[in-house]
Short mmCIF file of C-alpha atoms in Angstrom, two decimals:
data_model
loop_
_atom_site.label_atom_id
_atom_site.label_comp_id
_atom_site.label_asym_id
_atom_site.label_seq_id
_atom_site.Cartn_x
_atom_site.Cartn_y
_atom_site.Cartn_z
CA UNK A 13 102.87 68.17 88.10
CA UNK A 14 103.69 64.80 89.52
CA UNK A 15 101.30 63.81 92.31
CA UNK A 16 104.34 62.48 94.23
CA UNK A 17 106.12 65.84 94.17
CA UNK A 18 107.49 66.64 97.64
CA UNK A 19 106.03 69.40 99.79
CA UNK A 20 108.68 72.07 99.72
CA UNK A 21 106.63 75.11 100.72
CA UNK A 22 104.93 75.96 103.99
CA UNK A 23 102.35 78.63 103.17
CA UNK A 24 101.07 80.62 106.10
CA UNK A 25 97.68 81.98 105.14
CA UNK A 26 95.13 80.82 102.61
CA UNK A 27 93.40 84.04 101.57
CA UNK A 28 92.66 85.34 98.10
CA UNK A 29 96.03 87.03 97.61
CA UNK A 30 98.19 83.99 98.31
CA UNK A 31 95.95 81.74 96.24
CA UNK A 32 95.84 84.22 93.32
CA UNK A 33 99.54 85.19 93.49
CA UNK A 34 101.86 82.58 95.04
CA UNK A 35 99.82 79.44 94.41
CA UNK A 36 99.20 80.52 90.85
CA UNK A 37 102.90 81.12 90.31
CA UNK A 38 103.92 77.79 91.76
CA UNK A 39 101.31 76.12 89.51
CA UNK A 40 102.78 77.83 86.43
CA UNK A 41 106.33 76.91 87.39
CA UNK A 42 105.41 73.30 88.11
CA UNK A 43 103.52 72.88 84.84
CA UNK A 44 106.57 74.17 82.94
CA UNK A 45 108.91 71.78 84.78
CA UNK A 46 110.82 74.67 86.34
CA UNK A 47 109.84 73.83 89.91
CA UNK A 48 108.78 70.51 91.36
CA UNK A 49 107.53 71.24 94.83
CA UNK A 50 104.08 71.34 96.38
CA UNK A 51 102.55 73.46 99.10
CA UNK A 52 101.23 72.82 102.61
CA UNK A 53 98.84 75.71 103.20
CA UNK A 54 98.05 76.56 106.83
CA UNK A 55 95.17 78.66 108.17
CA UNK A 56 97.00 80.56 110.95
CA UNK A 57 94.42 82.86 112.57
CA UNK A 58 91.04 81.22 111.98
CA UNK A 59 89.78 78.83 114.63
CA UNK A 60 88.83 76.22 112.06
CA UNK A 61 89.81 75.17 108.56
CA UNK A 62 87.91 76.45 105.57
CA UNK A 63 85.37 73.71 104.70
CA UNK A 64 85.46 74.77 101.04
CA UNK A 65 89.11 73.71 100.77
CA UNK A 66 88.20 70.31 102.21
CA UNK A 67 85.23 69.89 99.89
CA UNK A 68 87.29 70.78 96.84
CA UNK A 69 90.28 68.67 97.83
CA UNK A 70 92.46 71.82 98.00
CA UNK A 71 91.79 72.68 94.37
CA UNK A 72 90.43 75.89 92.90
CA UNK A 73 90.73 78.10 89.83
CA UNK A 74 92.41 81.45 89.21
CA UNK A 75 90.77 83.71 86.62
CA UNK A 76 93.00 86.36 85.08
CA UNK A 77 90.87 89.16 83.68
CA UNK A 78 91.86 92.58 82.41
CA UNK A 79 93.93 94.53 79.87
CA UNK A 80 97.34 93.20 78.79
CA UNK A 81 99.39 95.04 76.17
CA UNK A 82 96.31 96.88 75.03
CA UNK A 83 94.13 93.80 74.59
CA UNK A 84 91.40 92.41 76.80
CA UNK A 85 92.34 89.00 78.22
CA UNK A 86 90.45 86.31 80.13
CA UNK A 87 92.36 83.19 81.23
CA UNK A 88 91.48 80.36 83.62
CA UNK A 89 93.90 78.06 85.40
CA UNK A 90 93.12 75.16 87.74
CA UNK A 91 95.38 75.22 90.78
CA UNK A 92 96.31 71.81 92.25
CA UNK A 93 99.66 72.78 93.71
CA UNK A 94 98.42 72.54 97.33
CA UNK A 95 99.11 68.99 98.52
CA UNK A 96 98.04 69.57 102.16
CA UNK A 97 95.84 72.03 104.04
CA UNK A 98 95.34 72.44 107.73
CA UNK A 99 94.45 74.90 110.50
CA UNK A 100 96.99 75.61 113.24
CA UNK A 101 94.30 76.46 115.78
CA UNK A 102 92.47 73.11 115.27
CA UNK A 103 95.50 70.92 115.99
CA UNK A 104 98.62 72.83 117.04
CA UNK A 105 100.66 69.66 117.51
CA UNK A 106 100.00 68.70 113.89
CA UNK A 107 101.10 72.19 112.86
CA UNK A 108 104.40 71.67 114.72
CA UNK A 109 104.95 68.32 113.04
CA UNK A 110 105.14 70.10 109.68
CA UNK A 111 108.65 70.98 110.90
CA UNK A 112 109.63 67.27 110.63
CA UNK A 113 109.35 67.38 106.79
CA UNK A 114 112.91 66.91 105.44
CA UNK A 115 111.87 68.27 102.00
CA UNK A 116 110.65 71.57 103.40
CA UNK A 117 112.62 74.51 101.97
CA UNK A 118 110.46 77.62 101.97
CA UNK A 119 108.08 79.49 104.23
CA UNK A 120 105.80 82.00 102.39
CA UNK A 121 103.35 84.12 104.34
CA UNK A 122 100.72 86.82 104.05
CA UNK A 123 99.22 87.58 107.43
CA UNK A 124 98.36 91.27 106.68
CA UNK A 125 100.53 94.26 107.59
CA UNK A 126 99.71 93.75 111.28
CA UNK A 127 100.73 90.05 111.20
CA UNK A 128 104.44 90.42 111.75
CA UNK A 129 104.51 91.45 115.40
CA UNK A 130 105.30 90.20 118.89
CA UNK A 131 103.02 90.08 121.93
CA UNK A 132 104.42 90.35 125.48
CA UNK A 133 101.48 88.23 126.64
CA UNK A 134 103.08 85.25 124.91
CA UNK A 135 105.60 84.90 127.72
CA UNK A 136 104.69 81.30 128.54
CA UNK A 137 106.26 78.88 126.06
CA UNK A 138 103.76 76.17 127.04
CA UNK A 139 100.85 78.14 125.63
CA UNK A 140 99.91 78.50 121.96
CA UNK A 141 101.30 81.94 120.91
CA UNK A 142 98.85 84.58 119.81
CA UNK A 143 100.93 85.86 116.87
CA UNK A 144 102.12 84.36 113.57
CA UNK A 145 105.84 84.86 114.42
CA UNK A 146 105.24 83.19 117.81
CA UNK A 147 103.62 80.14 116.25
CA UNK A 148 106.39 80.02 113.61
CA UNK A 149 109.08 80.19 116.26
CA UNK A 150 107.63 77.13 118.03
CA UNK A 151 107.52 75.24 114.71
CA UNK A 152 111.15 76.22 114.03
CA UNK A 153 112.23 75.13 117.50
CA UNK A 154 110.48 71.78 116.92
CA UNK A 155 112.33 71.48 113.57
CA UNK A 156 115.68 72.48 115.17
CA UNK A 157 115.32 69.74 117.80
CA UNK A 158 114.04 67.16 115.32
CA UNK A 159 117.02 67.63 113.03
CA UNK A 160 119.46 68.10 115.91
CA UNK A 161 120.45 71.62 114.84
CA UNK A 162 121.58 70.52 111.37
CA UNK A 163 122.19 73.62 109.20
CA UNK A 164 120.76 71.78 106.18
CA UNK A 165 117.36 71.91 107.90
CA UNK A 166 117.32 75.71 107.69
CA UNK A 167 114.53 77.35 105.75
CA UNK A 168 114.10 80.26 103.31
CA UNK A 169 111.53 82.85 104.32
CA UNK A 170 109.65 84.86 101.67
CA UNK A 171 107.08 86.98 103.53
CA UNK A 172 104.55 88.82 101.37
CA UNK A 173 103.21 91.19 104.03
CA UNK A 174 103.21 94.78 102.77
CA UNK A 175 105.63 96.27 105.24
CA UNK A 176 109.10 97.59 104.66
CA UNK A 177 111.93 95.08 105.27
CA UNK A 178 109.36 92.35 105.85
CA UNK A 179 111.92 89.54 106.00
CA UNK A 180 114.14 91.30 108.49
CA UNK A 181 111.14 92.28 110.63
CA UNK A 182 110.01 88.63 110.72
CA UNK A 183 113.48 87.50 111.65
CA UNK A 184 113.59 90.11 114.44
CA UNK A 185 110.26 88.87 115.84
CA UNK A 186 111.32 85.19 115.80
CA UNK A 187 114.60 86.06 117.63
CA UNK A 188 112.57 88.08 120.17
CA UNK A 189 110.46 85.01 120.94
CA UNK A 190 113.55 82.78 121.14
CA UNK A 191 115.06 85.21 123.72
CA UNK A 192 111.79 85.70 125.62
CA UNK A 193 111.27 81.94 125.95
CA UNK A 194 114.94 81.48 126.92
CA UNK A 195 115.50 78.87 124.25
CA UNK A 196 119.08 77.70 123.96
CA UNK A 197 121.49 80.17 122.39
CA UNK A 198 122.46 77.69 119.64
CA UNK A 199 118.88 77.86 118.36
CA UNK A 200 119.25 81.64 117.77
CA UNK A 201 122.62 80.96 116.07
CA UNK A 202 120.87 78.35 113.85
CA UNK A 203 118.17 80.89 112.93
CA UNK A 204 120.84 83.40 111.92
CA UNK A 205 123.17 81.02 110.09
CA UNK A 206 121.05 78.25 108.69
CA UNK A 207 117.87 80.23 107.82
CA UNK A 208 117.55 82.89 105.14
CA UNK A 209 115.15 85.80 105.60
CA UNK A 210 114.42 87.65 102.37
CA UNK A 211 112.76 91.03 102.00
CA UNK A 212 110.15 91.00 99.24
CA UNK A 213 107.77 93.29 97.41
CA UNK A 214 104.58 91.95 95.82
CA UNK A 215 102.20 93.60 93.42
CA UNK A 216 98.97 92.26 92.02
CA UNK A 217 95.33 93.36 92.38
CA UNK A 218 93.32 90.38 93.57
CA UNK A 219 89.59 91.26 93.85
CA UNK A 220 88.73 87.69 94.99
CA UNK A 221 85.61 85.75 94.19
CA UNK A 222 83.93 87.24 91.08
CA UNK A 223 80.34 87.12 92.31
CA UNK A 224 78.95 89.19 89.43
CA UNK A 225 80.75 87.15 86.77
CA UNK A 226 80.46 83.63 88.24
CA UNK A 227 77.56 82.48 86.03
CA UNK A 228 79.47 83.61 82.98
CA UNK A 229 82.68 81.82 84.05
CA UNK A 230 81.05 78.65 85.43
CA UNK A 231 80.80 76.71 82.13
CA UNK A 232 84.58 76.97 81.72
CA UNK A 233 85.38 75.61 85.20
CA UNK A 234 86.54 72.04 85.64
CA UNK A 235 84.28 71.72 88.71
CA UNK A 236 81.90 74.04 90.68
CA UNK A 237 84.29 76.34 92.49
CA UNK A 238 83.44 78.24 95.68
CA UNK A 239 87.09 79.35 95.88
CA UNK A 240 87.48 80.86 92.44
CA UNK A 241 89.85 83.81 92.62
CA UNK A 242 89.80 86.68 90.15
CA UNK A 243 93.15 88.46 89.57
CA UNK A 244 94.42 91.09 87.18
CA UNK A 245 96.86 89.85 84.51
CA UNK A 246 99.70 91.98 85.95
CA UNK A 247 101.93 90.39 88.55
CA UNK A 248 105.29 91.36 89.99
CA UNK A 249 107.43 89.87 92.78
CA UNK A 250 110.82 91.42 93.72
CA UNK A 251 112.94 89.39 96.15
CA UNK A 252 116.05 90.65 97.87
CA UNK A 253 118.14 87.65 98.73
CA UNK A 254 121.49 85.84 98.31
CA UNK A 255 123.03 85.14 94.88
CA UNK A 256 122.11 81.45 95.05
CA UNK A 257 118.41 81.98 95.61
CA UNK A 258 117.38 82.04 91.87
CA UNK A 259 118.86 78.54 91.50
CA UNK A 260 116.64 77.02 94.20
CA UNK A 261 113.56 79.16 93.48
CA UNK A 262 113.73 79.68 89.69
CA UNK A 263 110.25 81.13 89.13
CA UNK A 264 111.65 83.75 86.76
CA UNK A 265 112.64 80.95 84.34
CA UNK A 266 108.94 80.04 84.04
CA UNK A 267 108.21 83.36 82.35
CA UNK A 268 106.88 84.88 85.58
CA UNK A 269 107.70 88.45 86.49
CA UNK A 270 109.91 87.59 89.48
CA UNK A 271 113.04 89.66 90.02
CA UNK A 272 115.90 88.75 92.32
CA UNK A 273 117.54 91.99 93.36
CA UNK A 274 120.30 93.28 95.57
CA UNK A 275 118.22 96.23 96.78
CA UNK A 276 114.44 96.50 96.90
CA UNK A 277 114.50 100.24 97.51
CA UNK A 278 114.12 101.44 93.89
CA UNK A 279 111.30 98.96 93.28
CA UNK A 280 109.50 99.98 96.45
CA UNK A 281 109.96 103.67 95.61
CA UNK A 282 108.69 103.04 92.07
CA UNK A 283 105.56 101.32 93.31
CA UNK A 284 104.84 103.90 96.02
CA UNK A 285 105.42 106.95 93.80
CA UNK A 286 103.84 105.67 90.57
CA UNK A 287 101.10 103.15 91.43
CA UNK A 288 100.12 104.29 94.91
CA UNK A 289 100.91 107.96 94.18
CA UNK A 290 98.70 108.00 91.10
CA UNK A 291 95.80 106.55 93.09
CA UNK A 292 96.20 109.03 95.92
CA UNK A 293 96.62 112.04 93.61
CA UNK A 294 93.63 110.99 91.49
CA UNK A 295 91.00 110.42 94.19
CA UNK A 296 90.14 113.94 95.45
CA UNK A 297 90.73 115.56 92.05
CA UNK A 298 88.35 113.14 90.28
CA UNK A 299 85.86 112.71 93.11
CA UNK A 300 85.16 116.43 93.25
CA UNK A 301 84.39 116.30 89.51
CA UNK A 302 81.76 113.59 89.99
CA UNK A 303 83.76 110.42 89.23
CA UNK A 304 83.32 107.45 91.55
CA UNK A 305 85.52 104.62 90.21
CA UNK A 306 89.04 104.43 88.79
CA UNK A 307 87.78 102.93 85.55
CA UNK A 308 85.40 105.86 85.03
CA UNK A 309 88.36 108.20 85.31
CA UNK A 310 90.33 106.32 82.64
CA UNK A 311 87.29 106.30 80.37
CA UNK A 312 87.28 110.12 80.47
CA UNK A 313 89.87 111.61 78.05
CA UNK A 314 90.45 114.72 80.15
CA UNK A 315 91.08 112.83 83.39
CA UNK A 316 93.15 110.22 81.56
CA UNK A 317 95.38 112.86 80.02
CA UNK A 318 95.69 114.61 83.40
CA UNK A 319 96.84 111.31 84.99
CA UNK A 320 99.30 110.61 82.16
CA UNK A 321 100.82 114.05 82.66
CA UNK A 322 101.12 113.35 86.39
CA UNK A 323 103.04 110.15 85.73
CA UNK A 324 105.17 110.94 82.72
CA UNK A 325 105.85 114.65 83.24
CA UNK A 326 105.77 115.07 87.02
CA UNK A 327 106.61 111.79 88.79
CA UNK A 328 109.01 109.91 86.52
CA UNK A 329 111.46 112.90 86.26
CA UNK A 330 111.90 112.69 90.05
CA UNK A 331 112.89 109.03 90.10
CA UNK A 332 116.25 107.38 89.67
CA UNK A 333 116.44 104.38 87.38
CA UNK A 334 116.05 103.52 83.73
CA UNK A 335 113.54 105.94 82.15
CA UNK A 336 112.23 103.32 79.66
CA UNK A 337 111.51 100.89 82.50
CA UNK A 338 109.72 103.53 84.47
CA UNK A 339 107.63 104.51 81.48
CA UNK A 340 106.83 100.88 80.71
CA UNK A 341 105.74 100.37 84.34
CA UNK A 342 103.58 103.55 84.16
CA UNK A 343 101.84 102.33 81.01
CA UNK A 344 101.14 99.02 82.75
CA UNK A 345 99.66 100.97 85.64
CA UNK A 346 97.32 102.84 83.33
CA UNK A 347 96.21 99.49 81.79
CA UNK A 348 95.58 98.16 85.28
CA UNK A 349 93.52 101.20 86.23
CA UNK A 350 91.41 100.75 83.05
CA UNK A 351 90.61 97.08 83.80
CA UNK A 352 86.95 96.64 82.73
CA UNK A 353 86.50 93.69 85.07
CA UNK A 354 87.39 95.53 88.29
CA UNK A 355 85.24 98.17 90.01
CA UNK A 356 87.71 100.10 92.17
CA UNK A 357 85.84 102.69 94.16
CA UNK A 358 87.55 106.04 94.69
CA UNK A 359 85.89 106.19 98.08
CA UNK A 360 87.71 103.07 99.20
CA UNK A 361 91.10 104.45 98.03
CA UNK A 362 90.35 107.71 99.93
CA UNK A 363 90.95 105.98 103.30
CA UNK A 364 93.60 107.89 105.29
CA UNK A 365 94.40 110.13 102.31
CA UNK A 366 96.52 112.60 104.28
CA UNK A 367 99.02 110.05 105.56
CA UNK A 368 99.03 108.42 102.09
CA UNK A 369 99.67 111.81 100.44
CA UNK A 370 102.62 112.41 102.75
CA UNK A 371 104.28 109.13 101.78
CA UNK A 372 103.13 108.66 98.19
CA UNK A 373 102.84 112.13 96.58
CA UNK A 374 104.58 114.78 98.66
CA UNK A 375 108.07 113.27 98.05
CA UNK A 376 107.52 113.64 94.27
CA UNK A 377 106.44 117.28 94.74
CA UNK A 378 109.49 118.14 96.83
CA UNK A 379 111.93 116.17 94.69
CA UNK A 380 110.70 117.93 91.53
CA UNK A 381 111.15 121.32 93.17
CA UNK A 382 114.65 120.42 94.38
CA UNK A 383 115.63 119.35 90.83
CA UNK A 384 114.01 122.10 88.83
CA UNK A 385 113.16 124.93 91.21
CA UNK A 386 109.57 124.69 89.99
CA UNK A 387 106.34 123.17 91.29
CA UNK A 388 104.34 120.64 89.24
CA UNK A 389 101.01 121.88 87.86
CA UNK A 390 99.06 118.67 88.11
CA UNK A 391 100.31 117.38 91.46
CA UNK A 392 99.73 120.77 92.99
CA UNK A 393 96.19 120.60 91.62
CA UNK A 394 95.89 117.22 93.39
CA UNK A 395 97.32 118.79 96.60
CA UNK A 396 94.80 121.64 96.38
CA UNK A 397 91.99 119.12 95.69
CA UNK A 398 93.03 117.23 98.81
CA UNK A 399 92.75 120.41 100.90
CA UNK A 400 89.26 121.02 99.44
CA UNK A 401 88.24 117.36 99.88
CA UNK A 402 89.07 117.54 103.58
CA UNK A 403 86.66 120.40 103.98
CA UNK A 404 84.18 117.52 104.31
CA UNK A 405 81.50 118.99 102.00
CA UNK A 406 81.29 120.39 98.53
CA UNK A 407 78.37 122.29 97.03
CA UNK A 408 76.16 121.19 99.90
CA UNK A 409 77.11 117.47 99.54
CA UNK A 410 78.99 115.58 102.26
CA UNK A 411 82.27 114.04 101.08
CA UNK A 412 83.28 110.49 102.20
CA UNK A 413 86.10 111.40 104.55
CA UNK A 414 87.53 108.33 106.20
CA UNK A 415 90.53 109.22 108.31
CA UNK A 416 91.64 109.46 111.93
CA UNK A 417 89.35 111.69 114.00
CA UNK A 418 92.34 113.84 114.90
CA UNK A 419 92.91 114.57 111.22
CA UNK A 420 89.26 115.18 110.20
CA UNK A 421 88.71 117.32 113.31
CA UNK A 422 91.82 119.36 112.52
CA UNK A 423 90.67 120.12 108.99
CA UNK A 424 87.14 120.90 110.15
CA UNK A 425 88.55 123.49 112.56
CA UNK A 426 91.00 124.90 109.98
CA UNK A 427 88.27 125.37 107.40
CA UNK A 428 86.30 127.54 109.77
CA UNK A 429 88.63 130.32 108.65
CA UNK A 430 86.95 132.00 105.61
CA UNK A 431 90.34 133.06 104.22
CA UNK A 432 91.51 130.14 102.07
CA UNK A 433 95.01 131.61 101.91
CA UNK A 434 95.24 131.41 105.72
CA UNK A 435 93.83 127.86 105.69
CA UNK A 436 96.57 126.72 103.27
CA UNK A 437 99.23 128.45 105.36
CA UNK A 438 98.08 126.84 108.58
CA UNK A 439 97.74 123.34 107.08
CA UNK A 440 101.15 123.55 105.32
CA UNK A 441 102.69 124.46 108.69
CA UNK A 442 101.29 121.40 110.48
CA UNK A 443 104.40 119.28 111.07
CA UNK A 444 102.33 116.38 112.49
CA UNK A 445 100.66 115.95 109.09
CA UNK A 446 103.69 116.33 106.81
CA UNK A 447 106.74 115.70 109.01
CA UNK A 448 108.04 119.21 108.29
CA UNK A 449 106.83 122.79 108.00
CA UNK A 450 105.99 123.14 104.30
CA UNK A 451 105.83 126.90 104.69
CA UNK A 452 109.65 126.70 104.59
CA UNK A 453 109.14 126.54 100.79
CA UNK A 454 107.66 130.11 100.43
CA UNK A 455 106.51 129.74 96.80
CA UNK A 456 104.59 126.52 97.58
CA UNK A 457 101.85 128.33 99.42
CA UNK A 458 101.46 130.84 96.56
CA UNK A 459 101.33 128.04 93.99
CA UNK A 460 98.79 126.04 95.99
CA UNK A 461 96.61 129.12 96.49
CA UNK A 462 96.60 129.69 92.74
CA UNK A 463 95.92 125.99 92.11
CA UNK A 464 92.98 126.01 94.52
CA UNK A 465 91.52 129.06 92.79
CA UNK A 466 91.84 127.49 89.34
CA UNK A 467 90.39 124.21 90.64
CA UNK A 468 87.33 126.05 92.00
CA UNK A 469 86.81 127.69 88.63
CA UNK A 470 87.01 124.28 86.94
CA UNK A 471 84.61 122.71 89.39
CA UNK A 472 82.11 125.56 88.98
CA UNK A 473 81.53 124.24 85.45
CA UNK A 474 80.08 120.99 86.81
#
């Protein structure tokens, strides 16, 4: 990459994910001559810049480690695509001046799911806003004034926050600030006409600094690296945007798995039902059998075959889309779960399992029944295991429940009833948990009662 390459990307956030996903992609595209822009990375929430970035002159390595097409891989890449790094809180005027850059084309962000929001307390335009969209609105206003409202100064927004319609939500927040601060109407028109807000979906496991493996990796590094980021080999970025976007952001031509799509919905559904759904279904079922990490589960033939049946026989038949693509994606998921370099604790995945089950697994159960008139064997086992898990203890051992007190207290009270059949009936009828009364499917209660009985028999063997 040419050291004189222009800064075309404003990156909001400098955490492990952006460094191991976006910065890595830009590096690959630059090295292949597909893209020629550099990044200005901004720390948006911290009060001061990360001294490690300064010490390392904005350079670091990304270590890809895991299973790819059935083979173990380990690859290192030095990242030098960040030309500038700063902290908005340290010098907000310098942050605003980034808007003067005529080469700037893109804004990429990852400020966590709670980052795209407004705050009524930001009513005074003269103060530094508390939120990321507020700060961004001030930068865009500065840019709008600097370039005298020229449409060519408009920017393309590619938020990576894991919320639905992330681009449109960001746009909504920025327009809210423009209205709240009573900025001229032409600015809002410029935002709508000159700027492009894309919805995106990102997928890559980024464990971060590999503390346990650093001594092993260190001899291969170009310099001592406090910012080394470990990532899995798998990566996927779906971007819903205008037809011309691939021409100005051609990362797919660099061999990266970046898809420009008309509708993100099938990709989001695929990820939620297959990747997230497999995690959520697996946790209570495997934890009750003594497993503690995802990798342990995949190392066990019985659990591995159970999970394969969940994906290929019980989830994929409920999804629209190309079956071969769905099966390829599912096989990639299984490889990711089996990654020998990542220790993914079931306990950590168990956080808020009831709300996750409602979104990630229950739709597959209901869709399968709607299509076939039957209930899946494995997913109903997972449903029954979730009921049992939320009892809070098993064979005298406390289970690591981590959910809202209202949820755990509800299950604690429900399980005081010694009649498991009645417990299942009551819980299925809780519309606050599931969004509907699941007793409206009469055979579901019967099937779950039978699944719970069989599960108990299986667990008695341990």
